[in-house]
XYZ file of C-alpha atoms in Angstrom:
310
model
C -34.802 -15.161 -7.178
C -38.094 -15.951 -9.112
C -37.822 -18.418 -11.450
C -38.229 -18.220 -15.651
C -41.337 -20.686 -15.496
C -43.334 -20.093 -11.985
C -46.470 -22.373 -13.261
C -45.034 -25.071 -15.881
C -45.776 -28.066 -15.015
C -42.676 -29.679 -15.449
C -41.064 -27.539 -12.106
C -40.800 -31.457 -10.935
C -40.805 -29.679 -7.558
C -37.226 -27.864 -8.126
C -36.788 -25.128 -6.810
C -36.602 -21.490 -8.946
C -32.409 -21.197 -8.679
C -32.080 -24.797 -9.315
C -34.245 -24.948 -12.739
C -32.021 -21.594 -14.481
C -28.930 -23.408 -13.826
C -30.360 -26.365 -15.538
C -32.054 -23.993 -18.373
C -28.868 -22.063 -18.387
C -26.789 -25.223 -18.563
C -28.534 -26.186 -21.664
C -28.079 -23.180 -23.598
C -23.829 -23.441 -22.959
C -24.079 -26.421 -24.399
C -26.071 -25.438 -27.473
C -24.495 -22.684 -27.730
C -21.211 -23.910 -28.047
C -22.164 -26.636 -30.096
C -23.722 -24.083 -32.636
C -20.514 -22.218 -32.889
C -17.852 -25.185 -32.964
C -20.407 -25.769 -35.848
C -20.072 -22.759 -37.331
C -16.647 -22.732 -37.468
C -15.867 -26.316 -38.707
C -18.390 -25.265 -41.887
C -15.951 -22.567 -42.151
C -12.958 -24.250 -42.616
C -14.438 -26.726 -44.788
C -15.615 -23.734 -46.695
C -12.025 -22.280 -46.820
C -9.567 -24.988 -47.343
C -9.693 -28.283 -48.995
C -6.471 -29.480 -47.559
C -7.535 -32.753 -44.923
C -4.529 -32.401 -42.905
C -6.356 -28.910 -41.943
C -9.652 -30.019 -41.991
C -8.915 -33.098 -39.589
C -6.673 -30.555 -37.112
C -8.814 -28.288 -36.489
C -12.027 -31.056 -36.424
C -9.481 -32.483 -33.612
C -8.959 -29.204 -31.567
C -12.426 -28.573 -31.860
C -13.335 -31.497 -30.481
C -10.842 -31.087 -27.432
C -11.680 -27.295 -26.905
C -15.550 -27.792 -27.023
C -16.253 -30.082 -24.003
C -13.485 -28.323 -21.905
C -15.444 -25.149 -22.373
C -18.625 -26.222 -21.681
C -17.219 -28.066 -18.752
C -16.253 -24.659 -17.206
C -19.409 -22.366 -18.548
C -21.144 -24.969 -16.922
C -18.800 -25.314 -13.898
C -19.459 -21.535 -13.247
C -23.332 -21.547 -13.348
C -23.390 -24.435 -10.973
C -20.348 -23.415 -8.478
C -22.539 -22.188 -5.958
C -24.469 -25.295 -5.525
C -21.563 -27.044 -4.200
C -20.365 -26.984 -0.581
C -16.997 -26.887 -1.019
C -15.019 -25.683 -4.091
C -13.004 -29.234 -4.128
C -16.122 -30.794 -5.254
C -16.292 -28.565 -8.005
C -12.437 -29.208 -8.671
C -12.818 -32.980 -8.719
C -15.675 -32.864 -10.832
C -13.975 -30.139 -13.216
C -10.708 -32.424 -13.606
C -12.836 -35.924 -13.996
C -14.144 -33.636 -16.981
C -10.745 -32.868 -18.352
C -9.324 -36.191 -17.880
C -12.290 -37.910 -19.854
C -12.753 -35.359 -22.567
C -8.768 -35.827 -22.944
C -8.041 -39.217 -21.695
C -5.799 -40.295 -25.136
C -3.659 -36.802 -24.606
C -3.226 -38.295 -21.521
C -2.637 -41.495 -21.731
C 0.150 -40.173 -24.643
C 1.412 -37.978 -22.129
C 1.818 -40.341 -18.966
C 3.108 -42.700 -22.308
C 6.291 -39.968 -22.963
C 6.517 -39.745 -19.067
C 7.607 -43.255 -19.137
C 9.706 -43.612 -22.092
C 11.553 -40.363 -20.745
C 12.236 -42.053 -17.014
C 12.140 -45.004 -17.488
C 13.800 -45.313 -21.101
C 12.685 -48.681 -22.623
C 14.412 -47.058 -26.064
C 15.769 -43.955 -27.023
C 16.437 -42.812 -30.461
C 18.497 -44.966 -32.469
C 17.226 -48.064 -31.151
C 15.857 -50.792 -33.351
C 12.639 -51.618 -31.994
C 9.261 -53.336 -32.310
C 6.409 -52.071 -30.813
C 3.431 -54.543 -31.855
C 3.226 -55.400 -35.121
C 5.222 -52.149 -35.861
C 9.169 -52.282 -36.582
C 11.662 -49.676 -37.120
C 14.265 -47.575 -35.729
C 13.448 -44.593 -33.365
C 13.837 -41.357 -34.831
C 11.801 -38.971 -32.842
C 10.551 -38.936 -29.579
C 7.770 -36.550 -28.581
C 5.096 -35.413 -26.490
C 2.139 -37.514 -27.569
C 3.702 -39.924 -30.078
C 6.962 -41.551 -31.119
C 7.949 -41.541 -34.594
C 10.067 -45.009 -35.795
C 11.756 -45.984 -39.709
C 9.877 -48.753 -41.168
C 11.854 -52.418 -41.484
C 11.061 -55.471 -42.311
C 7.278 -55.792 -42.918
C 6.755 -56.596 -46.893
C 10.972 -56.266 -46.872
C 12.520 -58.913 -46.579
C 15.776 -59.216 -43.711
C 14.360 -56.520 -41.912
C 15.570 -53.505 -44.181
C 14.444 -50.000 -44.232
C 11.093 -49.641 -46.222
C 11.445 -46.273 -46.434
C 7.912 -45.170 -44.145
C 7.452 -43.405 -41.398
C 5.151 -44.385 -39.038
C 4.319 -42.041 -36.006
C 3.091 -44.049 -33.098
C 1.051 -42.770 -30.037
C 2.744 -42.749 -26.859
C 0.102 -44.913 -24.698
C 0.722 -47.534 -27.135
C 3.757 -48.529 -24.659
C 1.609 -49.198 -21.550
C -0.851 -51.695 -24.259
C 1.628 -53.400 -27.006
C 4.580 -55.794 -26.119
C 7.896 -54.008 -26.482
C 11.185 -55.636 -28.260
C 14.294 -53.247 -28.220
C 17.269 -54.586 -30.320
C 19.603 -52.336 -29.665
C 18.993 -52.233 -25.927
C 20.976 -54.434 -23.045
C 22.009 -57.098 -25.439
C 22.454 -55.792 -28.960
C 23.456 -58.848 -31.203
C 20.610 -61.443 -31.780
C 21.137 -65.148 -33.611
C 20.036 -65.470 -36.975
C 20.006 -68.866 -38.833
C 20.650 -70.212 -42.559
C 19.102 -73.774 -43.548
C 20.417 -76.089 -46.134
C 19.215 -78.913 -47.225
C 21.026 -82.182 -48.836
C 20.145 -85.711 -49.414
C 20.166 -89.357 -47.138
C 23.293 -90.446 -49.131
C 25.204 -87.231 -49.226
C 28.321 -86.906 -47.113
C 27.024 -85.112 -43.629
C 29.756 -84.921 -41.711
C 31.589 -82.801 -44.007
C 28.404 -80.597 -44.675
C 29.008 -79.968 -41.110
C 32.487 -78.725 -41.189
C 31.990 -76.599 -43.983
C 28.741 -74.646 -42.808
C 30.627 -74.142 -39.691
C 33.567 -72.871 -40.756
C 31.915 -70.511 -42.872
C 29.700 -69.116 -39.753
C 33.070 -68.635 -37.657
C 34.027 -66.665 -40.920
C 31.285 -64.174 -40.418
C 30.048 -64.859 -36.268
C 33.380 -65.675 -34.831
C 34.225 -61.604 -34.516
C 31.840 -60.696 -32.529
C 31.880 -63.401 -29.613
C 34.406 -61.229 -27.685
C 32.107 -58.138 -28.140
C 28.929 -59.867 -27.602
C 30.533 -61.537 -24.512
C 30.834 -58.297 -23.270
C 27.365 -56.970 -23.454
C 26.250 -60.154 -22.210
C 27.782 -59.220 -19.023
C 26.428 -55.878 -18.897
C 23.131 -56.856 -19.315
C 23.335 -59.221 -16.872
C 23.549 -56.421 -14.438
C 19.627 -55.791 -15.495
C 18.648 -58.638 -16.650
C 18.750 -62.140 -16.212
C 19.996 -63.124 -19.722
C 22.268 -65.945 -19.968
C 23.791 -68.076 -23.270
C 25.486 -71.316 -22.696
C 27.435 -71.015 -26.283
C 28.118 -67.593 -28.313
C 30.060 -68.744 -30.685
C 28.225 -70.039 -34.389
C 26.979 -73.835 -34.017
C 25.563 -76.280 -36.477
C 22.056 -78.249 -35.859
C 21.207 -81.530 -37.863
C 17.516 -82.782 -38.415
C 15.582 -85.226 -40.267
C 13.199 -84.228 -42.577
C 11.040 -85.623 -45.468
C 13.487 -84.600 -48.198
C 16.470 -85.191 -46.806
C 19.141 -83.972 -44.043
C 18.661 -80.217 -42.996
C 21.570 -78.777 -41.737
C 20.913 -75.222 -39.485
C 23.397 -72.783 -38.683
C 22.987 -70.367 -36.401
C 25.555 -67.597 -35.648
C 25.035 -63.871 -34.305
C 24.905 -60.981 -36.343
C 23.813 -57.146 -35.354
C 20.403 -56.639 -36.341
C 21.444 -54.018 -39.455
C 23.768 -56.539 -40.613
C 21.580 -59.229 -41.616
C 20.834 -58.933 -44.917
C 24.412 -58.521 -45.737
C 25.868 -60.863 -43.726
C 24.102 -63.695 -44.954
C 23.927 -62.785 -48.134
C 27.847 -63.127 -48.301
C 27.837 -66.650 -46.307
C 25.518 -67.997 -48.676
C 27.885 -66.867 -51.674
C 30.631 -69.084 -49.685
C 28.076 -71.998 -49.201
C 27.269 -72.183 -52.674
C 30.959 -71.922 -53.753
C 31.946 -74.555 -51.102
C 29.682 -76.815 -51.863
C 29.872 -76.893 -55.764
C 33.567 -78.217 -55.207
C 32.456 -81.742 -53.987
C 30.446 -84.343 -55.232
C 29.433 -86.327 -52.144
C 26.907 -83.669 -51.343
C 23.978 -82.774 -52.965
C 21.224 -80.525 -52.619
C 17.529 -82.072 -51.695
C 14.462 -80.838 -52.914
C 11.113 -82.584 -53.475
C 10.989 -85.620 -55.769
C 9.796 -88.179 -56.845
C 11.151 -91.999 -58.840
C 8.950 -94.426 -60.570
C 10.458 -97.750 -61.092
C 9.544 -99.561 -63.932
C 9.347 -103.469 -64.410
C 10.126 -105.318 -67.409
C 7.712 -108.324 -67.473
C 8.348 -111.366 -69.676
C 5.522 -111.830 -71.952
C 5.212 -115.273 -70.905
C 5.086 -114.725 -67.525
C 1.198 -114.125 -66.258
C 0.407 -110.425 -64.835
C -1.199 -112.394 -61.690
C 1.980 -113.793 -60.736
C 3.379 -113.923 -56.967
C 6.870 -112.360 -57.881
C 4.935 -109.262 -60.172
C 4.865 -106.249 -57.471
C 1.317 -104.885 -57.325
C 1.473 -101.377 -57.136
């Protein structure tokens, strides 16, 4: 076979067959790039839809490299001694070009086989939190809760998350294994308030809303212990006391279903406000300042040792 450029000073000692393959490979790259550019230009002229433009750009970003790899591979296939070498290079090129897609597919397999979550579960992936509403080959979808809304209620936004994030982000599942979570309410009373009575009142209110889930929680804990080392010493509501700057802080902990946090907490606060209002020896604590004034008789000098100096 005769070289295209027999007397070229740039042959660098390369045989004619290899030179032709290099030239053809360069032409293939240029032609595929030109075709991709023409297609994208036509798409941008025929539609103003941003989503359509984006999809075409993504499609061409996948199709163009694969086409180049296949065509160049066909040119160079005879240069390889073993077909396995060509297939290895081809698969490596495809893996590089479709890296994100392959990772998402691997994430989908992990979700389907290992089941870290299923449709209907409430999960948190990194900073995103919500209820799983769809699982597909390349992404799963959640209905967002929390974020700019208090008490983990729905924001109404739908978030599409690539499946590959299950390999790189920590995942919290609210429903798998043990479906209850601990919630807390805190109240502050003054130092001279009757804290023992306050503790009893708070505990009674928490038992009203948290005690009915204890039996179900114990059964769920028993099931969860078959898969995980989950252990709680107490599942019944409990109240803790802490001294803070402006009074005594009482923290009540109780088990609650994740989707009932706001309604349960609202009902608990209504009962707390009603109950404490009936007791004069219990006063709410809040940041205050006290000013003490002294009436100094006119016949006593200002620098008298009995007069406090502030």
